[in-house]
Steps between C-alpha positions, in 0.01 A plus 500: 500500500645835393376791711474869416783562746724260304407676176578838660839377621573372150410836342707689760795271423459563127490878561816483714685307227402756235590796724842342564548430126537127572357423160631144468337410831181670378509289182507188719154597631350467151361192330653389169191629316476827695375823346562861610264769376439871535183587307450842347307743714191511279446124460589351837303175463589433136680202350857562379427281197292779346581813704815705540658450844789698648656164591379153398787260568512123498775321692754535219444876485505528881843334505618738228364799694687388813823450302469853355425652842811335646724620215709801613484631141120529518473876539131497595580336833866570568542594769197305619192683617446476871149375562280436798185295454200521732256210470156527665147355491611152397200289402461144381232563240431142392644182361620570147256410222804453274769241500484173693166360603527664840476163669562525870383861535235578757235774479744764631747422221749334731698184449679342210430652157475862390379810684400839366639762737468877488683764701539875490847645454703815503850493355719798589784541252809709566750582223799728493416847367130419467200568714346221702260286299199333654324216324166411658271218402384146550684174454313201363676167541434144407698311761564134449531286810675166464669290763432773756694765299346815359620613156390776263329390179365848412594841637308805378570853620190706421586868538247754629666796326310628199823587320858384532684804366541661839618171654791445265599169347409167650842351438505306829270220612189643659 
């Protein structure tokens, strides 16, 4: 049985890894078929197959993104942004309607299988010679639970901002 507290601890751990730029350790939290998405601000619930997303990465692209972020020649994030993530209002929404049959999940969406989890976030970003950026929104996860371990199958960062121009580039992992 996976509790909301266990999910919260998992999300806090993920946030700490990203804030510390421990990107290889963060990759280890993902499933082999993981996806990372940041939908555009005007079509937050759309499908990336037929809608333009700011980011719509499969695992291959996620690995490439991490490799680029770690490269000291990547000017967009060298030196690295300093970030601080605040995660709140963590909710287990339901067992996932996608993926495995969901066998073993109870009515609260706990147990072996997949969970849909949502949480609010604020990411504070600090960069040399730039003003502080604040990214506010909601995370939507599909977490896969197998053998008592939680892993990320889908991670969506849905931004509340109506426009991104004032926020600057999203060159780091939200």
